[in-house]
Amino acid sequence: MSSALSIPLFGGRFANRAVPVLALGLLLLVVAPFMSWCYDPDVLGDLTLWFNPAPSQWAVLSLGLGGLALLSLSVVPPLRRFEPYATEGKALRALGIGTAIFMAGVLIIITVQAGGLVNAEPGAWVALAGALIVTLGSSIRESYADKELIHVRLPSWMEVLILVVFVGGFMLLAAYALGITDAARFVMLVIHVGVVMGVLAGAGLFTWLGILATKHSRVLMLAAFAAAFAFPLTQDGSDANMSIATNVLIFAATAVGLNIVVGLAGLLDLGYIAFLGAGAYVGAILSGSAFATIDWEPPFIVTALIGAIFSSILGLIIGSPTLRVSGDYLAIVTLAFGEIFRLTMFNLDGNNGPNLTRGSNGIPDIPELHLLGFDFGESHHFFGIEITRFANYYFLLLILMAFIILVFMRMNASRIGRGWIAIREDEKAAEAMGVNVFGLKLLAFAGGAFLAGLAGTVKAHHDVAVTPDSYQFLESAFLLAAVVLGGMGTVGGVIVGAVILKLLPEKLRFFSEYRLLLFGLLLVLMMRFRPEGLIASQRRKLEFHEEDDALAEKVQEVHIEEVK
């Protein structure tokens, strides 16, 4: 068994006093939500009431109760048998620091919205003090863990149930987040979720869930898609929320295609948005729009295949001469390709070239999709629940996402996928072992472009118009960031990264001038503290932490568990 030691910040001298300090801080976090936090009732859902917590106060209460539950594993005698599995030292430290950040955010919002920090009442200061005391207590505590959650054995049905509950909880959280209209409350929800994730990561839950997901991958996939299909039923016919959801799916589907190029083959592509744009323009030109420049309207399935094949041909054209370079040079060439595509769409206006795209005017008035007699532009009712236009496209995009994920996973598990990974790890060594490096690189470019083209044809009908300005370099940067942020080479990680990078800007429009600043700060923090991404395999994680011997031993244990 592995042995994990959490070294206290202030040494073992005060370690025996850590439990009372932690208990005091956590009790303050439990008591503070029942106190008044602010004089102004318009701040964060009315923080003025005593014994009637608002959502932000419930968030702190949940953190306090969760911390007490962790602490009880080493204090309450009947629960001590679970202590070897609990890395509560790291978890409580994450809880203390995260809650302090949460309360700092509350005080900033009170200062801005209520007209000064003087409007903060004692409850807010008690909660902040509790968070700081928990941080102090976790820093002076020695925590040993002879075992970790990866060693826990449960019946298969219970493991499946845990995965289903986890997926369902994630979808309910997404539905709740979309329903929040107050920007300040949304920000506090994001911080609270981040704190909870930090605590769970410190307790080793995500590593354990990764093992369960590997053992029950099919069940997890079915549960995820079942929850995703049920998502529109929770939105009460809201066009605004479903519009955001469909845009997230388009972005995620494109990011999974890019993950083939970047995550598997290790090729830095900064112009990938051009392939999405190529598919969208094909979809628009062949849509039967009054502004379309080609008088041919084939069935949508044919249009989707033409758009995907056209995008893959562009991938072959750009890949053939440029894949002989690598690293920074490849990034510069692909960036140039993305700009060339955008400028070409401007110039195909009938003046500077043939009239195919109508230049800067684009192709508007794209008709709604009609597939197998189903009109995607009309609202429908399902058991009395209204399914709006955007919900129709949402379901279609879910089916497309399922196809893209299937292609990605099958290719990843094949000899081709292993060849891509070999190229990513060491191109020279792969070539020496007989891997067709250039051919596999070209296939990665063409395959990723094909999937992006498919998504683009649906996007054209969803957006009702296509213009060159929709496919700028910044969009490619966000796609690449979604892959890096979520975890290169994984499906779940990229989807989570896409949801974060697409959902947050939509809900933080009040912060529009500083959204890129927050985006850059997020990436800097990720590169510093979790360069492998939010959801990454243990082996991928080890690549970024080669000096961590304990992690190497854990990776070996995880691999043994996965084999079992």
Coordinates of C-alpha atoms in Angstrom, one line a residue:
M1 CA 0.0 0.0 0.0
S2 CA 1.1 3.6 -0.6
S3 CA 1.6 6.0 2.2
A4 CA 0.8 9.6 1.7
L5 CA 2.0 12.3 4.1
S6 CA 0.7 15.8 4.3
I7 CA 3.4 17.9 5.8
P8 CA 2.0 20.7 8.0
L9 CA 3.0 24.3 7.2
F10 CA 4.0 25.1 10.8
G11 CA 5.5 21.8 11.7
G12 CA 4.4 19.0 14.0
R13 CA 4.8 21.2 17.1
F14 CA 1.2 22.4 17.0
A15 CA -0.3 19.3 15.3
N16 CA -2.1 18.2 18.4
R17 CA -4.0 21.5 18.5
A18 CA -5.2 21.3 14.9
V19 CA -8.5 19.4 15.6
P20 CA -9.9 22.1 18.1
V21 CA -8.8 24.8 15.7
L22 CA -10.5 23.1 12.7
A23 CA -13.6 22.4 14.7
L24 CA -13.9 26.0 15.8
G25 CA -13.5 27.3 12.2
L26 CA -16.0 24.8 10.8
L27 CA -18.6 25.6 13.5
L28 CA -18.3 29.3 12.6
L29 CA -19.0 28.4 9.0
V30 CA -22.1 26.5 10.2
V31 CA -23.3 29.3 12.4
A32 CA -22.6 32.3 10.1
P33 CA -25.2 31.5 7.4
F34 CA -28.0 32.0 10.0
M35 CA -26.8 35.5 10.7
S36 CA -27.3 38.7 8.7
W37 CA -24.5 39.5 6.2
C38 CA -25.6 42.8 4.7
Y39 CA -27.9 45.8 5.3
D40 CA -29.1 45.9 1.6
P41 CA -31.8 43.3 0.8
D42 CA -31.0 43.6 -3.0
V43 CA -27.6 42.0 -2.7
L44 CA -27.3 38.3 -3.5
G45 CA -30.9 37.4 -2.9
D46 CA -31.4 39.3 0.4
L47 CA -28.6 38.6 3.0
T48 CA -30.3 40.7 5.6
L49 CA -32.4 38.1 7.4
W50 CA -31.5 36.1 10.5
F51 CA -32.2 32.4 10.5
N52 CA -33.3 32.5 6.9
P53 CA -30.3 31.8 4.7
A54 CA -30.1 33.0 1.1
P55 CA -28.5 30.9 -1.6
S56 CA -24.9 32.2 -0.9
Q57 CA -25.4 31.5 2.8
W58 CA -26.6 28.0 2.0
A59 CA -23.4 27.5 0.0
V60 CA -21.2 28.3 3.0
L61 CA -23.4 26.2 5.3
S62 CA -22.9 23.2 3.0
L63 CA -19.1 23.7 3.0
G64 CA -19.1 23.9 6.8
L65 CA -21.2 20.7 7.2
G66 CA -19.0 18.9 4.7
G67 CA -15.9 19.9 6.5
L68 CA -17.3 18.7 9.8
A69 CA -18.1 15.3 8.1
L70 CA -14.5 15.0 7.0
L71 CA -13.1 16.0 10.4
S72 CA -15.4 13.5 12.1
L73 CA -13.6 10.6 10.3
S74 CA -10.6 11.1 12.6
V75 CA -12.4 12.3 15.7
V76 CA -15.6 10.2 16.2
P77 CA -14.6 6.6 17.3
P78 CA -17.2 4.7 15.2
L79 CA -16.0 6.5 12.0
R80 CA -12.3 6.1 12.6
R81 CA -12.2 2.9 10.5
F82 CA -12.8 5.1 7.5
E83 CA -9.9 7.4 8.3
P84 CA -7.2 5.5 6.3
Y85 CA -9.2 6.2 3.2
A86 CA -9.6 9.9 3.9
T87 CA -7.0 12.5 2.8
E88 CA -8.9 15.1 4.8
G89 CA -5.8 17.3 5.3
K90 CA -5.7 18.4 1.7
A91 CA -9.5 18.5 1.4
L92 CA -9.9 20.7 4.5
R93 CA -7.1 23.0 3.3
A94 CA -8.8 23.4 0.0
L95 CA -12.1 24.0 1.8
G96 CA -10.6 26.7 4.0
I97 CA -8.8 28.6 1.2
G98 CA -11.8 28.2 -1.1
T99 CA -14.3 29.5 1.4
A100 CA -12.0 32.5 2.2
I101 CA -12.0 33.3 -1.5
F102 CA -15.8 32.8 -1.6
M103 CA -16.3 35.2 1.3
A104 CA -13.9 37.7 -0.3
G105 CA -16.1 37.7 -3.4
V106 CA -19.2 38.2 -1.2
L107 CA -17.6 41.2 0.5
I108 CA -16.6 42.7 -2.9
I109 CA -20.1 42.4 -4.2
I110 CA -21.5 44.0 -1.0
T111 CA -19.0 46.8 -1.5
V112 CA -19.9 47.4 -5.1
Q113 CA -23.7 46.9 -5.0
A114 CA -24.5 48.3 -1.5
G115 CA -22.2 51.3 -1.7
G116 CA -19.4 50.4 0.6
L117 CA -17.9 47.7 2.9
V118 CA -19.5 49.3 5.9
N119 CA -22.8 47.7 4.8
A120 CA -21.4 44.2 5.6
E121 CA -22.9 42.9 8.8
P122 CA -21.2 40.6 11.4
G123 CA -22.3 37.3 9.7
A124 CA -20.1 37.9 6.7
W125 CA -17.1 38.6 8.9
V126 CA -17.8 35.5 11.1
A127 CA -17.8 33.4 7.9
L128 CA -14.6 34.9 6.7
A129 CA -13.0 34.3 10.1
G130 CA -14.2 30.7 10.1
A131 CA -12.6 30.1 6.7
L132 CA -9.3 31.6 7.8
I133 CA -9.3 29.5 11.0
V134 CA -10.0 26.3 8.9
T135 CA -7.1 27.2 6.7
L136 CA -4.8 27.7 9.7
G137 CA -6.0 24.4 11.3
S138 CA -5.4 22.4 8.2
S139 CA -1.9 23.9 7.8
I140 CA -0.7 22.8 11.3
R141 CA -2.2 19.3 11.1
E142 CA -0.3 16.2 10.2
S143 CA -2.5 13.9 8.1
Y144 CA -1.5 10.3 7.2
A145 CA -3.4 8.1 4.8
D146 CA -2.3 4.5 4.5
K147 CA -5.0 3.9 1.9
E148 CA -6.9 6.1 -0.6
L149 CA -10.2 5.9 -2.3
I150 CA -8.8 4.0 -5.2
H151 CA -8.6 1.0 -2.9
V152 CA -12.3 1.1 -1.9
R153 CA -14.3 -1.9 -3.2
L154 CA -18.0 -1.6 -3.7
P155 CA -20.6 -3.8 -5.4
S156 CA -20.9 -3.1 -9.1
W157 CA -24.5 -1.9 -8.8
M158 CA -23.5 0.6 -6.2
E159 CA -20.6 1.9 -8.4
V160 CA -23.0 2.3 -11.3
L161 CA -25.5 4.1 -9.1
I162 CA -22.7 6.5 -7.9
L163 CA -21.8 7.4 -11.5
V164 CA -25.5 7.9 -12.5
V165 CA -26.1 10.2 -9.5
F166 CA -22.9 12.1 -10.3
V167 CA -24.0 12.6 -14.0
G168 CA -27.5 13.6 -12.9
G169 CA -26.2 16.1 -10.4
F170 CA -24.0 17.7 -13.0
M171 CA -26.9 18.2 -15.4
L172 CA -29.1 19.6 -12.6
L173 CA -26.4 22.0 -11.7
A174 CA -26.1 23.1 -15.4
A175 CA -29.8 23.6 -15.6
Y176 CA -29.8 25.6 -12.3
A177 CA -26.9 27.8 -13.5
L178 CA -28.6 28.6 -16.8
G179 CA -31.7 29.7 -14.9
I180 CA -29.7 32.3 -12.8
T181 CA -30.2 35.8 -14.3
D182 CA -28.3 37.8 -11.6
A183 CA -24.7 38.0 -12.6
A184 CA -23.4 38.3 -9.0
R185 CA -25.2 35.2 -7.9
F186 CA -23.9 33.3 -11.0
V187 CA -20.3 34.3 -10.1
M188 CA -20.7 33.1 -6.5
L189 CA -22.2 29.8 -7.8
V190 CA -19.1 29.3 -10.0
I191 CA -16.8 30.0 -7.0
H192 CA -18.8 27.6 -4.8
V193 CA -18.6 24.9 -7.4
G194 CA -14.9 25.5 -7.7
V195 CA -14.4 25.1 -4.0
V196 CA -16.4 21.9 -3.8
M197 CA -14.4 20.5 -6.7
G198 CA -11.2 21.4 -4.9
V199 CA -12.4 19.6 -1.7
L200 CA -13.4 16.5 -3.6
A201 CA -10.1 16.5 -5.5
G202 CA -8.2 16.8 -2.2
A203 CA -10.2 13.8 -0.9
G204 CA -9.2 11.8 -4.0
L205 CA -12.8 11.4 -5.2
F206 CA -12.0 12.3 -8.8
T207 CA -9.3 9.7 -9.2
W208 CA -11.7 7.1 -7.8
L209 CA -14.5 8.2 -10.1
G210 CA -12.0 7.9 -13.0
I211 CA -11.5 4.3 -12.1
L212 CA -15.2 3.7 -11.9
A213 CA -15.8 5.5 -15.2
T214 CA -13.2 3.2 -16.9
K215 CA -14.8 0.1 -15.4
H216 CA -18.4 1.1 -16.4
S217 CA -17.7 3.3 -19.4
R218 CA -20.8 2.2 -21.4
V219 CA -23.1 2.8 -18.4
L220 CA -21.5 6.2 -17.9
M221 CA -22.0 7.1 -21.5
L222 CA -25.6 6.0 -21.6
A223 CA -26.3 7.9 -18.3
A224 CA -24.6 11.1 -19.7
F225 CA -26.7 11.0 -22.9
A226 CA -29.9 10.2 -21.0
A227 CA -29.3 13.2 -18.8
A228 CA -28.4 15.4 -21.7
F229 CA -31.6 14.4 -23.6
A230 CA -33.7 15.2 -20.5
F231 CA -32.0 18.6 -20.1
P232 CA -34.5 20.6 -22.4
L233 CA -37.4 19.3 -20.3
T234 CA -36.0 21.2 -17.3
Q235 CA -35.9 24.6 -19.1
D236 CA -39.7 25.3 -19.4
G237 CA -39.5 26.3 -23.0
S238 CA -36.8 28.9 -22.5
D239 CA -35.3 29.9 -25.9
A240 CA -32.5 31.9 -24.3
N241 CA -31.2 29.0 -22.2
M242 CA -31.6 26.5 -25.1
S243 CA -29.8 28.8 -27.4
I244 CA -26.8 28.9 -25.0
A245 CA -27.0 25.1 -24.7
T246 CA -27.0 24.5 -28.5
N247 CA -24.0 26.9 -28.9
V248 CA -22.2 25.0 -26.2
L249 CA -22.8 21.7 -28.1
I250 CA -21.6 23.1 -31.4
F251 CA -18.4 24.4 -29.6
A252 CA -17.9 21.1 -27.8
A253 CA -18.4 19.0 -31.0
T254 CA -15.8 21.1 -32.8
A255 CA -13.4 20.9 -29.8
V256 CA -13.6 17.1 -29.8
G257 CA -12.6 17.1 -33.4
L258 CA -9.7 19.4 -32.6
N259 CA -8.8 17.0 -29.8
I260 CA -7.8 14.4 -32.5
V261 CA -5.2 16.9 -33.9
V262 CA -3.9 18.4 -30.6
G263 CA -4.7 15.8 -27.9
L264 CA -3.8 12.6 -29.8
A265 CA -1.4 13.6 -32.5
G266 CA 0.2 16.5 -30.6
L267 CA -0.1 18.9 -33.6
L268 CA -0.6 22.6 -32.6
D269 CA -3.4 23.9 -34.9
L270 CA -4.3 27.6 -34.5
G271 CA -6.5 27.8 -37.5
Y272 CA -9.0 25.0 -36.8
I273 CA -12.0 27.4 -36.9
A274 CA -11.6 27.5 -40.7
F275 CA -12.8 23.9 -41.0
L276 CA -15.9 24.7 -39.0
G277 CA -16.4 27.7 -41.3
A278 CA -15.9 25.7 -44.4
G279 CA -18.7 23.3 -43.4
A280 CA -21.0 26.2 -42.5
Y281 CA -20.5 27.9 -45.8
V282 CA -21.2 24.7 -47.7
G283 CA -24.4 24.3 -45.6
A284 CA -25.4 27.8 -46.3
I285 CA -24.7 27.7 -50.1
L286 CA -26.6 24.5 -50.5
S287 CA -29.4 25.5 -48.1
G288 CA -31.8 26.9 -50.7
S289 CA -31.6 30.4 -49.2
A290 CA -32.8 33.3 -51.3
F291 CA -29.2 34.6 -51.0
A292 CA -27.5 31.3 -51.9
T293 CA -25.2 31.6 -54.9
I294 CA -25.7 28.0 -56.1
D295 CA -29.2 26.9 -57.2
W296 CA -29.1 23.4 -55.8
E297 CA -30.7 22.2 -52.6
P298 CA -29.8 18.5 -51.9
P299 CA -31.2 16.7 -48.8
F300 CA -29.4 17.8 -45.7
I301 CA -27.7 14.5 -45.2
V302 CA -26.0 14.9 -48.6
T303 CA -25.2 18.6 -47.7
A304 CA -23.6 17.5 -44.4
L305 CA -21.4 14.9 -46.2
I306 CA -20.4 17.4 -48.8
G307 CA -19.5 19.9 -46.1
A308 CA -17.5 17.4 -44.1
I309 CA -15.7 16.1 -47.2
F310 CA -14.9 19.6 -48.3
S311 CA -13.5 20.5 -44.9
S312 CA -11.3 17.3 -44.9
I313 CA -10.0 18.2 -48.4
L314 CA -9.0 21.6 -47.0
G315 CA -7.3 19.7 -44.2
L316 CA -5.3 17.6 -46.7
I317 CA -4.5 20.7 -48.8
I318 CA -3.1 22.6 -45.8
G319 CA -1.6 19.5 -44.2
S320 CA 0.4 18.2 -47.2
P321 CA 2.9 21.1 -47.4
T322 CA 2.9 22.2 -43.8
L323 CA 3.1 19.0 -41.7
R324 CA 6.7 18.6 -42.6
V325 CA 7.4 21.4 -40.1
S326 CA 6.5 21.1 -36.4
G327 CA 6.3 23.1 -33.2
D328 CA 6.1 26.8 -33.4
Y329 CA 6.4 26.8 -37.2
L330 CA 3.4 24.6 -37.6
A331 CA 1.4 26.9 -35.2
I332 CA 2.3 29.9 -37.3
V333 CA 1.4 28.2 -40.6
T334 CA -2.0 27.0 -39.3
L335 CA -2.7 30.4 -37.9
A336 CA -2.0 31.9 -41.3
F337 CA -4.3 29.3 -42.9
G338 CA -7.2 30.4 -40.6
E339 CA -6.7 34.0 -41.6
I340 CA -6.4 33.1 -45.3
F341 CA -9.7 31.3 -45.1
R342 CA -11.5 34.3 -43.5
L343 CA -10.0 36.7 -46.1
T344 CA -10.9 34.4 -48.9
M345 CA -14.5 34.3 -47.8
F346 CA -14.5 38.2 -47.9
N347 CA -13.1 38.2 -51.4
L348 CA -15.5 35.7 -53.0
D349 CA -18.0 38.5 -53.5
G350 CA -18.2 38.8 -57.3
N351 CA -15.8 41.7 -57.4
N352 CA -12.5 40.3 -56.2
G353 CA -13.4 36.7 -57.2
P354 CA -16.3 34.5 -58.1
N355 CA -19.5 35.3 -56.2
L356 CA -19.8 32.3 -53.9
T357 CA -20.0 33.8 -50.4
R358 CA -21.3 37.3 -51.1
G359 CA -18.2 38.7 -49.3
S360 CA -18.8 40.6 -46.0
N361 CA -22.6 40.4 -46.5
G362 CA -22.5 36.7 -46.0
I363 CA -25.4 34.4 -46.6
P364 CA -28.5 35.3 -44.5
D365 CA -32.0 34.0 -44.4
I366 CA -30.9 30.3 -44.2
P367 CA -34.1 28.3 -44.0
E368 CA -34.8 25.9 -41.2
L369 CA -33.8 22.3 -41.4
H370 CA -36.3 19.7 -42.7
L371 CA -35.1 16.2 -42.0
L372 CA -37.3 13.1 -42.5
G373 CA -40.4 15.3 -42.5
F374 CA -39.5 17.0 -39.2
D375 CA -39.4 20.8 -39.2
F376 CA -36.7 22.0 -36.8
G377 CA -38.1 25.6 -36.9
E378 CA -41.4 24.8 -35.3
S379 CA -42.2 24.2 -31.7
H380 CA -43.5 20.8 -30.6
H381 CA -45.0 19.4 -27.5
F382 CA -43.8 16.4 -25.6
F383 CA -46.0 15.2 -22.8
G384 CA -47.3 18.7 -22.4
I385 CA -43.7 20.2 -22.4
E386 CA -42.9 22.7 -25.2
I387 CA -39.9 21.8 -27.3
T388 CA -38.8 25.0 -29.0
R389 CA -36.7 25.6 -32.1
F390 CA -33.5 25.6 -30.2
A391 CA -34.4 22.5 -28.4
N392 CA -35.0 20.8 -31.8
Y393 CA -31.4 21.7 -32.9
Y394 CA -30.1 20.7 -29.4
F395 CA -31.4 17.1 -29.9
L396 CA -29.9 17.0 -33.4
L397 CA -26.6 18.2 -32.1
L398 CA -26.6 15.6 -29.3
I399 CA -26.9 12.9 -32.0
L400 CA -24.1 14.5 -33.9
M401 CA -22.0 14.7 -30.7
A402 CA -22.6 11.0 -30.1
F403 CA -21.3 10.2 -33.6
I404 CA -18.2 12.4 -33.1
I405 CA -17.5 10.8 -29.7
L406 CA -17.9 7.3 -31.2
V407 CA -15.4 8.2 -34.0
F408 CA -13.0 9.7 -31.5
M409 CA -13.1 6.7 -29.1
R410 CA -12.8 4.1 -31.8
M411 CA -9.9 5.8 -33.5
N412 CA -8.2 6.4 -30.1
A413 CA -8.4 2.6 -29.3
S414 CA -7.2 1.5 -32.7
R415 CA -3.7 1.1 -34.1
I416 CA -4.1 4.5 -35.7
G417 CA -4.7 6.1 -32.3
R418 CA -1.7 4.4 -30.8
G419 CA 0.4 5.7 -33.7
W420 CA -0.8 9.2 -33.0
I421 CA 0.1 8.9 -29.4
A422 CA 3.5 7.6 -30.3
I423 CA 4.0 10.6 -32.6
R424 CA 2.9 13.0 -29.8
E425 CA 5.3 11.5 -27.3
D426 CA 8.4 11.3 -29.5
E427 CA 8.1 11.7 -33.3
K428 CA 11.6 10.6 -34.0
A429 CA 11.3 7.4 -32.0
A430 CA 8.0 6.7 -33.6
E431 CA 9.5 7.1 -37.0
A432 CA 12.4 4.8 -36.1
M433 CA 9.9 2.1 -35.0
G434 CA 8.3 2.2 -38.4
V435 CA 5.3 4.5 -37.8
N436 CA 4.2 6.3 -40.9
V437 CA 4.5 9.7 -39.3
F438 CA 3.6 11.9 -42.2
G439 CA 0.6 9.8 -43.2
L440 CA -0.8 9.6 -39.7
K441 CA -0.4 13.4 -39.3
L442 CA -2.3 14.0 -42.5
L443 CA -5.0 11.6 -41.4
A444 CA -5.3 13.5 -38.1
F445 CA -5.7 16.8 -39.9
A446 CA -8.3 15.4 -42.4
G447 CA -10.2 13.5 -39.7
G448 CA -10.4 16.4 -37.4
A449 CA -11.5 18.7 -40.3
F450 CA -14.2 16.2 -41.3
L451 CA -15.8 16.3 -37.9
A452 CA -15.6 20.1 -37.8
G453 CA -17.3 20.3 -41.2
L454 CA -20.2 18.2 -40.0
A455 CA -20.8 20.5 -37.1
G456 CA -20.5 23.5 -39.4
T457 CA -23.3 22.4 -41.6
V458 CA -25.7 22.2 -38.6
K459 CA -24.4 25.5 -37.3
A460 CA -25.3 27.3 -40.5
H461 CA -29.0 26.4 -40.1
H462 CA -28.9 27.0 -36.4
D463 CA -27.5 30.6 -36.8
V464 CA -29.7 31.4 -39.8
A465 CA -26.8 33.3 -41.3
V466 CA -23.1 32.8 -42.1
T467 CA -20.5 35.7 -42.3
P468 CA -16.7 35.7 -42.4
D469 CA -16.4 37.6 -39.1
S470 CA -17.7 34.5 -37.2
Y471 CA -14.5 32.6 -37.9
Q472 CA -11.7 34.7 -36.5
F473 CA -8.5 33.6 -34.9
L474 CA -9.9 34.2 -31.4
E475 CA -12.4 31.4 -31.9
S476 CA -9.6 29.0 -32.8
A477 CA -7.8 30.1 -29.6
F478 CA -10.9 29.4 -27.5
L479 CA -11.2 25.9 -29.1
L480 CA -7.6 25.1 -28.3
A481 CA -8.0 26.4 -24.8
A482 CA -11.0 24.1 -24.3
V483 CA -8.9 21.1 -25.2
V484 CA -6.0 22.2 -23.0
L485 CA -8.2 23.3 -20.1
G486 CA -10.3 20.1 -20.1
G487 CA -7.5 17.6 -20.7
M488 CA -5.9 16.7 -24.0
G489 CA -6.7 13.3 -25.3
T490 CA -9.9 12.8 -23.2
V491 CA -13.5 13.2 -24.3
G492 CA -15.1 14.2 -20.9
G493 CA -12.3 16.7 -20.2
V494 CA -12.7 18.5 -23.6
I495 CA -16.5 18.6 -23.2
V496 CA -16.1 20.1 -19.7
G497 CA -13.6 22.6 -21.0
A498 CA -15.9 23.6 -23.8
V499 CA -18.9 24.1 -21.4
I500 CA -16.8 26.3 -19.2
L501 CA -15.4 28.5 -21.9
K502 CA -18.7 28.8 -23.7
L503 CA -21.0 29.1 -20.8
L504 CA -19.1 31.6 -18.6
P505 CA -18.8 34.4 -21.3
E506 CA -22.6 34.1 -22.0
K507 CA -23.4 34.5 -18.3
L508 CA -20.7 37.2 -17.6
R509 CA -21.7 39.7 -20.3
F510 CA -21.8 42.4 -17.6
F511 CA -18.0 41.8 -17.4
S512 CA -17.5 42.1 -21.1
E513 CA -14.5 44.4 -21.0
Y514 CA -12.6 42.1 -18.8
R515 CA -13.7 38.7 -20.0
L516 CA -10.4 38.1 -21.9
L517 CA -8.5 39.1 -18.8
L518 CA -10.3 36.5 -16.8
F519 CA -9.8 34.0 -19.6
G520 CA -6.0 34.6 -19.5
L521 CA -5.9 34.5 -15.7
L522 CA -7.7 31.1 -15.8
L523 CA -5.2 29.7 -18.2
V524 CA -2.3 30.9 -16.2
L525 CA -3.6 29.4 -13.0
M526 CA -4.3 26.1 -14.9
M527 CA -0.8 25.9 -16.3
R528 CA 0.6 26.6 -12.8
F529 CA -1.5 24.2 -10.7
R530 CA -3.0 21.7 -13.1
P531 CA -1.2 21.6 -16.5
E532 CA -2.6 18.2 -17.4
G533 CA -6.2 19.7 -17.5
L534 CA -9.3 19.4 -15.4
I535 CA -10.0 15.8 -16.3
A536 CA -6.9 13.9 -17.4
S537 CA -5.7 10.3 -17.2
Q538 CA -3.3 9.5 -14.5
R539 CA -0.6 8.6 -17.0
R540 CA -1.1 12.0 -18.7
K541 CA -0.9 13.7 -15.3
L542 CA 2.4 11.9 -14.6
E543 CA 3.9 13.5 -17.8
F544 CA 3.6 16.9 -16.2
H545 CA 4.8 15.8 -12.7
E546 CA 7.6 13.4 -13.5
E547 CA 9.4 14.3 -10.3
D548 CA 6.5 13.1 -8.1
D549 CA 7.4 9.6 -7.0
A550 CA 4.2 9.2 -5.0
L551 CA 2.2 10.0 -8.1
A552 CA 4.1 7.5 -10.1
E553 CA 3.3 4.8 -7.5
K554 CA -0.4 5.9 -7.6
V555 CA -0.5 5.7 -11.4
Q556 CA 0.8 2.1 -11.2
E557 CA -1.9 1.2 -8.7
V558 CA -4.6 2.9 -10.8
H559 CA -3.4 0.9 -13.8
I560 CA -3.7 -2.3 -11.8
E561 CA -7.2 -1.3 -10.7
E562 CA -8.2 -0.6 -14.3
V563 CA -6.9 -3.9 -15.5
K564 CA -8.9 -5.7 -12.8

